[in-house]
Coordinates of C-alpha atoms in Angstrom, one line a residue:
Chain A
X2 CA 129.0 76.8 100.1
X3 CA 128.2 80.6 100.3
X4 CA 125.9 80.7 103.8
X5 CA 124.6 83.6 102.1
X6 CA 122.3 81.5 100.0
X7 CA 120.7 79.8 102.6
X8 CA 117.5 81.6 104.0
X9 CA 117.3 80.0 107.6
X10 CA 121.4 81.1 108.3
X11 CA 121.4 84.4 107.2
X12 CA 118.4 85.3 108.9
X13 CA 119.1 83.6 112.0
X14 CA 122.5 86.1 111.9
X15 CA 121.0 89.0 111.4
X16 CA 118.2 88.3 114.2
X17 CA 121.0 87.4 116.7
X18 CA 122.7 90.7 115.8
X19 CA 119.6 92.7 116.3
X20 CA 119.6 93.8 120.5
X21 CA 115.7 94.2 120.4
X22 CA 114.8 91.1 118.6
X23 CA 116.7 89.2 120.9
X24 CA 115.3 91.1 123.7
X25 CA 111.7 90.1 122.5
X26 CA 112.3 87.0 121.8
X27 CA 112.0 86.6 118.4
X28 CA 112.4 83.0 116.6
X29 CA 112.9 82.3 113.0
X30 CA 110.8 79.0 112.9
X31 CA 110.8 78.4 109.0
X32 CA 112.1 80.4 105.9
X33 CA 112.0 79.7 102.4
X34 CA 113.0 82.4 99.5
X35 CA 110.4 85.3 99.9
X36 CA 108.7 83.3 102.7
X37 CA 109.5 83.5 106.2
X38 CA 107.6 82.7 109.9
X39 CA 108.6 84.4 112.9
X40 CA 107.4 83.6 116.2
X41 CA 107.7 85.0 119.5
X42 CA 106.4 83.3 122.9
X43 CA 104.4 85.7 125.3
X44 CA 105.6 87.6 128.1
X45 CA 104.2 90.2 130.7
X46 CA 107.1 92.7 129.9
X47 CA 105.2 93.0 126.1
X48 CA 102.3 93.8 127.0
X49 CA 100.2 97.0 127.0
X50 CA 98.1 98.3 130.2
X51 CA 95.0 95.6 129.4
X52 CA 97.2 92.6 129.5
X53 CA 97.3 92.2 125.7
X54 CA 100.2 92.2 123.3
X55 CA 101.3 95.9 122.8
X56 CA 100.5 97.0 119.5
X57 CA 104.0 97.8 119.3
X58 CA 105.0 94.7 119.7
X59 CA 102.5 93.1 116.7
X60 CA 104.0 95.7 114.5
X61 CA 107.4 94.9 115.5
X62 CA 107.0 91.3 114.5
X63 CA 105.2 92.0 111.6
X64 CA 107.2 94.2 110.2
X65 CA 110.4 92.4 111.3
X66 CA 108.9 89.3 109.3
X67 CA 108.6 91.4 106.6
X68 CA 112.0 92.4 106.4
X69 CA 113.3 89.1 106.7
X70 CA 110.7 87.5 103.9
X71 CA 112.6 90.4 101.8
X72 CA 116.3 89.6 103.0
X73 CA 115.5 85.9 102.2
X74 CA 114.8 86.9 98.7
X75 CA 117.4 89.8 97.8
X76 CA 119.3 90.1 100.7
X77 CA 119.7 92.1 103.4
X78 CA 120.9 95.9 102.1
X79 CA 117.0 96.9 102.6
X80 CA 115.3 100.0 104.7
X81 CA 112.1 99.8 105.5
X82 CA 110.0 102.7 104.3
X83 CA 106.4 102.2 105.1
X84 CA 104.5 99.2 107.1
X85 CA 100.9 99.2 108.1
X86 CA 99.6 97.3 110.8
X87 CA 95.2 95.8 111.4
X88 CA 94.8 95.1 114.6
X89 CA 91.6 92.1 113.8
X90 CA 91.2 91.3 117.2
X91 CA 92.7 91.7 120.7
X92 CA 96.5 90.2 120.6
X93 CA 96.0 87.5 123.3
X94 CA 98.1 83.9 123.4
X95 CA 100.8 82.0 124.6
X96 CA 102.8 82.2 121.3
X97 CA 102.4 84.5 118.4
X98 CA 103.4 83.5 114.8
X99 CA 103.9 86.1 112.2
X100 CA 103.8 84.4 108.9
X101 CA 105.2 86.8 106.0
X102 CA 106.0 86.6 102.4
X103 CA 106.9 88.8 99.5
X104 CA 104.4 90.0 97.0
X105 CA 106.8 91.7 94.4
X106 CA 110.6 92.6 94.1
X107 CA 111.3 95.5 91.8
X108 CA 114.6 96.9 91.2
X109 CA 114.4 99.4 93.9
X110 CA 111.2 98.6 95.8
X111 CA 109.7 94.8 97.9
X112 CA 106.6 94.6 99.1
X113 CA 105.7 92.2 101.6
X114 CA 102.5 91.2 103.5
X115 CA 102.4 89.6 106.8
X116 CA 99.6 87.4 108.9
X117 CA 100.0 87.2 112.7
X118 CA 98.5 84.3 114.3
X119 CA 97.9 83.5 118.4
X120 CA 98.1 80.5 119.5
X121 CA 96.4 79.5 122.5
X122 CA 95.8 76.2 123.9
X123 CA 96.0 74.4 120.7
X124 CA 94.1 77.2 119.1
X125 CA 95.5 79.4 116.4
X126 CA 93.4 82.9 115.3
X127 CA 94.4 85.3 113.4
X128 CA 95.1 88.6 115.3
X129 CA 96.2 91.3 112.9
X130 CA 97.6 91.9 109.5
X131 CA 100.2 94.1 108.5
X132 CA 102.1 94.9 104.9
X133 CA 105.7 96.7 104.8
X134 CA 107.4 98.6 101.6
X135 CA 111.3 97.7 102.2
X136 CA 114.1 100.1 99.3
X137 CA 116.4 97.6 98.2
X138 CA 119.5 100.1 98.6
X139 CA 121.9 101.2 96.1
X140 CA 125.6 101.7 96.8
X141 CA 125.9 103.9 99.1
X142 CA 122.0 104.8 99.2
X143 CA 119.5 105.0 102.0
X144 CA 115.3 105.8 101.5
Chain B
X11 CA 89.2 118.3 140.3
X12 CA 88.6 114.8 139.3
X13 CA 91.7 113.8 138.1
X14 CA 90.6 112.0 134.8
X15 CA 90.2 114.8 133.5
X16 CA 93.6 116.0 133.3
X17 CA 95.3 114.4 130.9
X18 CA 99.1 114.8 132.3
X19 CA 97.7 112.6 135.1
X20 CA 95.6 110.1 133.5
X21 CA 98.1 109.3 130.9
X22 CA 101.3 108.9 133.2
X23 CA 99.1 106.3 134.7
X24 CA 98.5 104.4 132.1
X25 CA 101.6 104.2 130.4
X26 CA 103.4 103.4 134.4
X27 CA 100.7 100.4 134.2
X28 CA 101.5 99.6 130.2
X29 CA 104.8 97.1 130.8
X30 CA 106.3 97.1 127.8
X31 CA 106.2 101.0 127.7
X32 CA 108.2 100.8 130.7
X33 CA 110.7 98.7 129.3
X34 CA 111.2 101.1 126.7
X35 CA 111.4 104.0 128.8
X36 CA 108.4 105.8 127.6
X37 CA 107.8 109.8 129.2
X38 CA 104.7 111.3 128.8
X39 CA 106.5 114.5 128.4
X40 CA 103.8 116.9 127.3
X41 CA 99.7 116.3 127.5
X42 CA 96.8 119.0 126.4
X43 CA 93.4 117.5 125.7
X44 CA 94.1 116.3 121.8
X45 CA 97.7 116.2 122.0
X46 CA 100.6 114.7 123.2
X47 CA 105.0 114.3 123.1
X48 CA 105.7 111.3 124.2
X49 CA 109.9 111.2 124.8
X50 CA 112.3 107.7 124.9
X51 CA 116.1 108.1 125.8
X52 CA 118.0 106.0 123.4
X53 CA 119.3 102.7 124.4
X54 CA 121.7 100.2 122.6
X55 CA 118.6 97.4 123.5
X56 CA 116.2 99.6 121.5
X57 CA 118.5 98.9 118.3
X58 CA 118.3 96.9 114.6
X59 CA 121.1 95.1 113.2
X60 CA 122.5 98.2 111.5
X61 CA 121.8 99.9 115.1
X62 CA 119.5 102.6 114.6
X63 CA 116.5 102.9 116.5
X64 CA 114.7 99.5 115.5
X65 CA 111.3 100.4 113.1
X66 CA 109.2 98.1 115.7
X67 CA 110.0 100.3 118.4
X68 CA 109.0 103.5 116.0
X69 CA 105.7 102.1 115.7
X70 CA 105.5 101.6 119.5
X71 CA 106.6 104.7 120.2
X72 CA 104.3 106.7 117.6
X73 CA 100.9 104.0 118.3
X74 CA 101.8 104.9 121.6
X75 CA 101.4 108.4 121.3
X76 CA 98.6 108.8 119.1
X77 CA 96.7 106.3 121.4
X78 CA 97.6 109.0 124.3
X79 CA 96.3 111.5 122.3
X80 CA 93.2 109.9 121.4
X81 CA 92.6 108.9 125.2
X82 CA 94.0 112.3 126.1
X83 CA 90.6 113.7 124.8
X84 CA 87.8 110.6 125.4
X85 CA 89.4 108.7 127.6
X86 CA 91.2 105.5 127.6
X87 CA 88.4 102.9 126.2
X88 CA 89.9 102.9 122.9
X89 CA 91.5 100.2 120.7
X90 CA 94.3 100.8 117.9
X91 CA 92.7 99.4 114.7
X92 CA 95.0 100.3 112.2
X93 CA 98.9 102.3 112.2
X94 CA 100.9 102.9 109.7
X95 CA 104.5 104.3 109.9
X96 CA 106.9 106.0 107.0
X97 CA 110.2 105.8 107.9
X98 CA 111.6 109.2 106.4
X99 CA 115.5 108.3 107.3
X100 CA 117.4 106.2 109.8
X101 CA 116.1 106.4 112.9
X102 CA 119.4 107.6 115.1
X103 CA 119.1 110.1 117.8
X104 CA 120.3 110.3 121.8
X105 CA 116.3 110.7 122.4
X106 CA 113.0 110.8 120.6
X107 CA 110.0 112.6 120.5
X108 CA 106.7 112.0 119.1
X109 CA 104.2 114.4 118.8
X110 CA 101.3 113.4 118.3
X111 CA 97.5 115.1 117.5
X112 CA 93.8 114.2 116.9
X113 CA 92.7 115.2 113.6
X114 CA 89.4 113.9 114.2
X115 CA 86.9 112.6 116.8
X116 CA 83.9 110.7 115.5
X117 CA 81.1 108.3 117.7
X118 CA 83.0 105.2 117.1
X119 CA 86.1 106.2 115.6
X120 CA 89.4 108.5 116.9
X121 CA 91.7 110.0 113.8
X122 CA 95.3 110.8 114.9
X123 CA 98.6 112.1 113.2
X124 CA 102.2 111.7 114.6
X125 CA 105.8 113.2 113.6
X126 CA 108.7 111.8 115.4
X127 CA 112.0 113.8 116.4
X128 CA 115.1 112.6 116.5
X129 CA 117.5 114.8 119.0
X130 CA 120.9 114.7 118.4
X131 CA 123.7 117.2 119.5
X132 CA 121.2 119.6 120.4
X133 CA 119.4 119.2 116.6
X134 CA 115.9 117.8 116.2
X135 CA 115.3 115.9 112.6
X136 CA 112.3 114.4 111.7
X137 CA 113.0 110.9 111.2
X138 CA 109.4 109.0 110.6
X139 CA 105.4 109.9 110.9
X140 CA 102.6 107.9 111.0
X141 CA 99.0 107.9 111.9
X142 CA 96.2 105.9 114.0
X143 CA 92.8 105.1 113.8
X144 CA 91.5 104.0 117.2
X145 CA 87.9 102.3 117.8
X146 CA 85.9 104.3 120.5
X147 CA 84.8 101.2 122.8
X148 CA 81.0 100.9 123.8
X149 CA 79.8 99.1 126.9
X150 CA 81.1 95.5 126.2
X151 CA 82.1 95.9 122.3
X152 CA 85.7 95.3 120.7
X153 CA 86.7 95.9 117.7
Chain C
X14 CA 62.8 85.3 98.7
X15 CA 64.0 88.6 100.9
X16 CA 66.2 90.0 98.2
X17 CA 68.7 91.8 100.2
X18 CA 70.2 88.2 101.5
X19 CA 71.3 87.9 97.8
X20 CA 74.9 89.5 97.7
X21 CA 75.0 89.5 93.8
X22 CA 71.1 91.5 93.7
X23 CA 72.3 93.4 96.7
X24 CA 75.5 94.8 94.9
X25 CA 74.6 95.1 91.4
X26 CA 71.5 97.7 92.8
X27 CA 74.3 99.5 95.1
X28 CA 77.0 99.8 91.9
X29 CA 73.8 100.9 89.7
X30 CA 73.2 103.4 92.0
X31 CA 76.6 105.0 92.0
X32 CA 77.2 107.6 89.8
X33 CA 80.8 107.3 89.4
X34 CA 80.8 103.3 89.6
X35 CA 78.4 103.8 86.2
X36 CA 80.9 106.1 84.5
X37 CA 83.6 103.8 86.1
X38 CA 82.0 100.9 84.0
X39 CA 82.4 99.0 87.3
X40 CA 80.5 95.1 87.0
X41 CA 79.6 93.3 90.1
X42 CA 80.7 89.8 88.2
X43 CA 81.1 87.7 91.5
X44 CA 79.5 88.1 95.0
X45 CA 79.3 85.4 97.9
X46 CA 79.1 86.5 101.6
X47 CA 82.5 88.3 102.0
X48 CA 83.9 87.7 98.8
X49 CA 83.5 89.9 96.1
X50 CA 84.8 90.3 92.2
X51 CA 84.1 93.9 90.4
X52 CA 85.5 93.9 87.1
X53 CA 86.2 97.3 85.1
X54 CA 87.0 97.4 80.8
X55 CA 90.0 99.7 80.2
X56 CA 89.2 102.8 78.5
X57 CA 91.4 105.7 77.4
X58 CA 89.5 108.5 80.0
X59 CA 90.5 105.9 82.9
X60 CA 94.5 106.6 82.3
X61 CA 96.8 109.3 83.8
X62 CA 99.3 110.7 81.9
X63 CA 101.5 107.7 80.8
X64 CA 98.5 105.8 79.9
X65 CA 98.1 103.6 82.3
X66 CA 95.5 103.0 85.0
X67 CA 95.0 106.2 86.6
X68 CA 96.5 104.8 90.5
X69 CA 93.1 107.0 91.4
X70 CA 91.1 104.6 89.6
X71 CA 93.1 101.6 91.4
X72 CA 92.2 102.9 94.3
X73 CA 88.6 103.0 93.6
X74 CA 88.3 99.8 91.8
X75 CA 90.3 98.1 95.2
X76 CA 88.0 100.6 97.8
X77 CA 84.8 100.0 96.1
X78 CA 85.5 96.0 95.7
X79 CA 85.8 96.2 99.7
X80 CA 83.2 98.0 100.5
X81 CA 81.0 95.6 98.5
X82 CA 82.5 92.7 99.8
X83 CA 81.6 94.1 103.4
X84 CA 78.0 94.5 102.4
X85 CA 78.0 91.2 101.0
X86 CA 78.3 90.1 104.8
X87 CA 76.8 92.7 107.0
X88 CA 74.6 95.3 104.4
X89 CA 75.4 98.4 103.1
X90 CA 75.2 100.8 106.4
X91 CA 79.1 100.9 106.0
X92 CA 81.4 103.6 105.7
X93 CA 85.3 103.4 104.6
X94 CA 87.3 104.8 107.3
X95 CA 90.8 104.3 105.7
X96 CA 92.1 102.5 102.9
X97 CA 95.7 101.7 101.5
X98 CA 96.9 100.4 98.2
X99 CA 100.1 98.9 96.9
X100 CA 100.9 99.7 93.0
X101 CA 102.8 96.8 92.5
X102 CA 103.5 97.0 88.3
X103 CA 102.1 99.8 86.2
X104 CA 98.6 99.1 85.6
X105 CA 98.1 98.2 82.0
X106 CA 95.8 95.3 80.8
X107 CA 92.4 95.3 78.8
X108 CA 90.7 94.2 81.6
X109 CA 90.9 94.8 85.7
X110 CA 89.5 92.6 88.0
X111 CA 89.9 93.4 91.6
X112 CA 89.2 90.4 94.4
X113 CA 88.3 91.5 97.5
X114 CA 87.2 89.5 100.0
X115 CA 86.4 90.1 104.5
X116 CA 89.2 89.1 107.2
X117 CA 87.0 90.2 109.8
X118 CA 83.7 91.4 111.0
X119 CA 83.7 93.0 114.4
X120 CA 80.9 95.1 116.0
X121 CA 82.1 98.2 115.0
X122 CA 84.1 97.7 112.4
X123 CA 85.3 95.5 109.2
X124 CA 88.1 94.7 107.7
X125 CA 88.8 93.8 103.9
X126 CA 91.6 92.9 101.9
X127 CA 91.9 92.7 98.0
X128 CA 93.8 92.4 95.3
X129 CA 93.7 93.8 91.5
X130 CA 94.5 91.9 88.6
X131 CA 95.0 93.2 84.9
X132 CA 94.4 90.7 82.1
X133 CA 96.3 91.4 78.8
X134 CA 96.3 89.1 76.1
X135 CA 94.7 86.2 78.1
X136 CA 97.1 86.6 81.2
X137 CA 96.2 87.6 84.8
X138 CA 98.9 89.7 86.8
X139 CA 98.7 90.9 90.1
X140 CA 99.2 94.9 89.6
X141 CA 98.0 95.9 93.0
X142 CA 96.9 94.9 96.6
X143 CA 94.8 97.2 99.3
X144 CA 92.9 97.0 102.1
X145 CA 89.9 98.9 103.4
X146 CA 88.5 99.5 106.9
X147 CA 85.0 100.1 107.2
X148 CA 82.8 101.5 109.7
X149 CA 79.4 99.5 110.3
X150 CA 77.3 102.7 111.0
X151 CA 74.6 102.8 114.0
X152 CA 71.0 103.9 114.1
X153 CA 72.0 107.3 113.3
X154 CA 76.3 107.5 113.3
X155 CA 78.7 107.9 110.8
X156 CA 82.2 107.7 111.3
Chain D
X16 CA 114.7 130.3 81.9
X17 CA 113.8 126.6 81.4
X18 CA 109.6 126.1 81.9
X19 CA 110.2 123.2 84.1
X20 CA 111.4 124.8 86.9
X21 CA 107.8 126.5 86.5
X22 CA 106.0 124.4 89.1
X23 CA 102.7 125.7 87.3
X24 CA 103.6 125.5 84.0
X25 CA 104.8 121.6 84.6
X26 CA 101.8 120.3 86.6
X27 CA 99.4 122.0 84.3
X28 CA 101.0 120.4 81.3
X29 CA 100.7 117.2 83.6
X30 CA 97.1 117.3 84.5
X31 CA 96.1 118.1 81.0
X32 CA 98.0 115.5 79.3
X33 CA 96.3 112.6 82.1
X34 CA 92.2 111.8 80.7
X35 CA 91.2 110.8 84.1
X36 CA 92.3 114.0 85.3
X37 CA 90.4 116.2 82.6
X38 CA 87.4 114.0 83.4
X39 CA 87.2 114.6 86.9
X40 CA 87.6 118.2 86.0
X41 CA 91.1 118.5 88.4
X42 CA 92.9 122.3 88.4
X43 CA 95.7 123.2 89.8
X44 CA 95.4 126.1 91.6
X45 CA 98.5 126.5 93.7
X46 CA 102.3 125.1 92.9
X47 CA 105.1 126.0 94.8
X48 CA 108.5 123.5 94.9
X49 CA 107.0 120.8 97.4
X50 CA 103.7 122.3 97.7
X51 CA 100.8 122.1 95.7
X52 CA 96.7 122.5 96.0
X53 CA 94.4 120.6 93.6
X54 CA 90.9 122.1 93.3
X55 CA 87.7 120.4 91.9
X56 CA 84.4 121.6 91.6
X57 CA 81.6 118.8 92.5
X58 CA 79.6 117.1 90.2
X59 CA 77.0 114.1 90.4
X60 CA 79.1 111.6 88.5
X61 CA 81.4 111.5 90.7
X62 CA 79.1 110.2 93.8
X63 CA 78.9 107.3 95.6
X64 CA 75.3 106.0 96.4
X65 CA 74.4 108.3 99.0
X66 CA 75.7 111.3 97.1
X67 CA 79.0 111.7 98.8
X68 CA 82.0 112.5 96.7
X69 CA 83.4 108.9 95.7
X70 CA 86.2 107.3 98.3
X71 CA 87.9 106.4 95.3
X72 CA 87.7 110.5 93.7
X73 CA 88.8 111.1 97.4
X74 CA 91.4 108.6 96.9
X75 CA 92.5 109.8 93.2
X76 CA 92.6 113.4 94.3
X77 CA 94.9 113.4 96.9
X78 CA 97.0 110.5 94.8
X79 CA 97.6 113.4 92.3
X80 CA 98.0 116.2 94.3
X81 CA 100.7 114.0 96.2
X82 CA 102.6 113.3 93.1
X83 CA 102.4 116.5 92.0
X84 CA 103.9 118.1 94.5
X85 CA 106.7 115.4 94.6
X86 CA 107.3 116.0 90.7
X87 CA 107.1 120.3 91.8
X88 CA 109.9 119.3 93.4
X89 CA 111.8 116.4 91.8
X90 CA 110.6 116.0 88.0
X91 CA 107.9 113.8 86.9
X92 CA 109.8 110.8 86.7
X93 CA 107.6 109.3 89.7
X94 CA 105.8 106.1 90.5
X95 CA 103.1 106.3 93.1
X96 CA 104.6 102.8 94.9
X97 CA 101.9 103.1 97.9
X98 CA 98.8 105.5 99.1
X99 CA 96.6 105.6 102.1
X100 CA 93.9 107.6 102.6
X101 CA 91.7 108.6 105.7
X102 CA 88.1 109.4 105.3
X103 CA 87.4 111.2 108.5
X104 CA 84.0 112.6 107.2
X105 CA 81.9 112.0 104.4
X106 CA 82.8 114.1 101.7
X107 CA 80.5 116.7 100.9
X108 CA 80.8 119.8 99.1
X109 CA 80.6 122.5 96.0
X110 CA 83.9 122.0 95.7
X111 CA 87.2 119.9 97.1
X112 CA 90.8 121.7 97.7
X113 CA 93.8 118.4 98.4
X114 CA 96.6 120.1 99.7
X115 CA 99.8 118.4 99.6
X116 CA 103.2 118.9 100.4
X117 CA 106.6 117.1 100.0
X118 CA 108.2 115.2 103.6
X119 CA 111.1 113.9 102.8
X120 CA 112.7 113.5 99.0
X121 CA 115.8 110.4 99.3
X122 CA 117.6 109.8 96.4
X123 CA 115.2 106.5 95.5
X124 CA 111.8 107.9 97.0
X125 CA 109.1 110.4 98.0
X126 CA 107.0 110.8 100.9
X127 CA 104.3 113.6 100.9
X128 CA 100.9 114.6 102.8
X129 CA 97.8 115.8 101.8
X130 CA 94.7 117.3 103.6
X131 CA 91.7 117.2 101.9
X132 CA 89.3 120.0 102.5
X133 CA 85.4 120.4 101.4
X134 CA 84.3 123.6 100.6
X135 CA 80.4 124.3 101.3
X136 CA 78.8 127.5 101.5
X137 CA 81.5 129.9 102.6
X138 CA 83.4 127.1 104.9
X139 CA 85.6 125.3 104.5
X140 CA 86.1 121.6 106.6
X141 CA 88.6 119.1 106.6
X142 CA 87.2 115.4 105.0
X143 CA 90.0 113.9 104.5
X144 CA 93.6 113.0 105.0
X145 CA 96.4 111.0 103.0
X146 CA 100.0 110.2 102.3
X147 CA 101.7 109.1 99.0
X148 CA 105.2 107.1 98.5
X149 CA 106.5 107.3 95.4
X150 CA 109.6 105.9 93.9
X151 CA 111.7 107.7 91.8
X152 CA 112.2 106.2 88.6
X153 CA 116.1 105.3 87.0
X154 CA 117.1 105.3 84.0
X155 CA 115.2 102.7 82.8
X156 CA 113.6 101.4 85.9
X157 CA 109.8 101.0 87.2
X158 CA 109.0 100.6 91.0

């Protein structure tokens, strides 16, 4: 029974072992091969000066959901090289929920794209989009 | 002398009123009208699983500093629309500095540019860049 | 009958008007509000060196396919701030169709997302994804 | 003295050997290791509707001028993986300069830069700017 092989354990692990996620807040809420949600419920410390979710914070889970859409496909020896984050509308809710999934796996390359939604009294909108190109790493190699 | 109009000033406000810039221990270290460092002391917190600086906190650090640069020259009624971040090599450093630039100021939209320094044992290595485009606000608009 | 309600009359004028889109061999073959298909023949001038779709030509096929689904939903005073693409596979097929359709219209600004599709021998693959950011332009702005 | 360590000699073989490239009437007019300029004169068929040089001949030059200078540096066995381009004016000119330069070469990718200038009447003005990842190719691999 390699725990390996299961999505939900091995991200869980490596999102416990990862001092900022916890510190955010971060919650794996679902994850399939290549297909993972993350969610994170709001708090003051993450916002910017309006009140809103600092756009660090939207790239942070986005491209953290990313990683983990990847790492529930081909594991986790992957860097992330490039992510790009839309900021749709104003990041405001109770709960955010970044929903990602993998486009493509090469031999050396995943791509990814990402949807974060806020939820607000029963509401859901999307609030930005974001898309991350992970290196699947060789041996001994980084990006 | 009104004090908006020096940047030093206006932007150590904002980011003291920003709370999740003070969590990660964001300095507005250096401010001339279009450009602006923006240091962060390393702090286990701050990490990944691997322990290097977390990529989420990269893309704080350098929307964060393009933003000031962007407001550093119009002011702060400005939304991030888009990032995007490369991540050149592992992000690992005592501190980090990102310098940020406006390439371009239009009506409605702010073009900026960012490299960010790692410093480690007195060496500076450029570790990731990225670049912003910021909406200018009008009277009661949003993105 | 106001013409320039009609996306697919709208588009096919704009497309006609462009010189490159001509040479191109662009074809507006689907158009709703926000949601656009512009289909391109392969020919030997469109490759680069290895013979496959020049990633230029991707790029234009994916930013020209946003651009027109903006105008589908808000006219044609647009301008593209920024746009990204993803090469998934080499682009090789008979046929591209790229699908592009609008996650959001703001007041300033919209925001698109497509993807491009070569057909070969009577299969569709995904080949590439982008997105686009337009500026809606003002009485008398551009970007 | 083997002719590809020539910078020149390489990326002119390149660009002549690519049909989109001849097309659009692309020169290389500078190519050092990690550094290259791109020139192309202006001509109508390679307008968008209101006359402006074509985002996507925006997009394709500074695509190739990125790859170039990654292949000045590292060979041509390259794979554009991802490209983003900023339009920060429209693009108007007798004639277009990209100029591009290698970031970072890893042992599985590329990141380079490009500026995009516009050169009209005597003056020359910055119109765009972009970045290219590109993969380095194995043995027998593709991205």
């Amino acid at each position: 029974m390699p725990p390996a092989t299961d999505p939900m354990t091995l991200l869980r692990a490596v999102n416990d072992s990862a001092a900022f996620n916890r510190w955010c807040g971060f919650e794996v809420q679902r994850a399939l091969p290549g297909e993972v949600e993350l969610a994170m419920p709001w708090r003051a410390e993450l916002g910017q000066y309006s009140g809103f979710l600092h756009a660090g914070v939207v790239g942070a889970l986005i491209d953290t959901a990313c990683g983990f859409a990847a790492a529930s496909q081909v594991g986790s020896r992957l860097l992330a090289s490039h992510f790009a984050i839309n900021c749709l509308r104003p990041a405001i809710g109770e709960r955010f929920v970044a929903k990602a999934r993998v486009l493509r796996v090469g031999r050396q390359q995943v791509f990814t794209r990402c949807e974060l939604y806020a939820h607000e009294q029963g509401r859901e909108k999307l609030v930005a989009t974001g898309e991350t190109l992970l290196c699947v790493m060789g041996t001994a190699a980084t990006a």
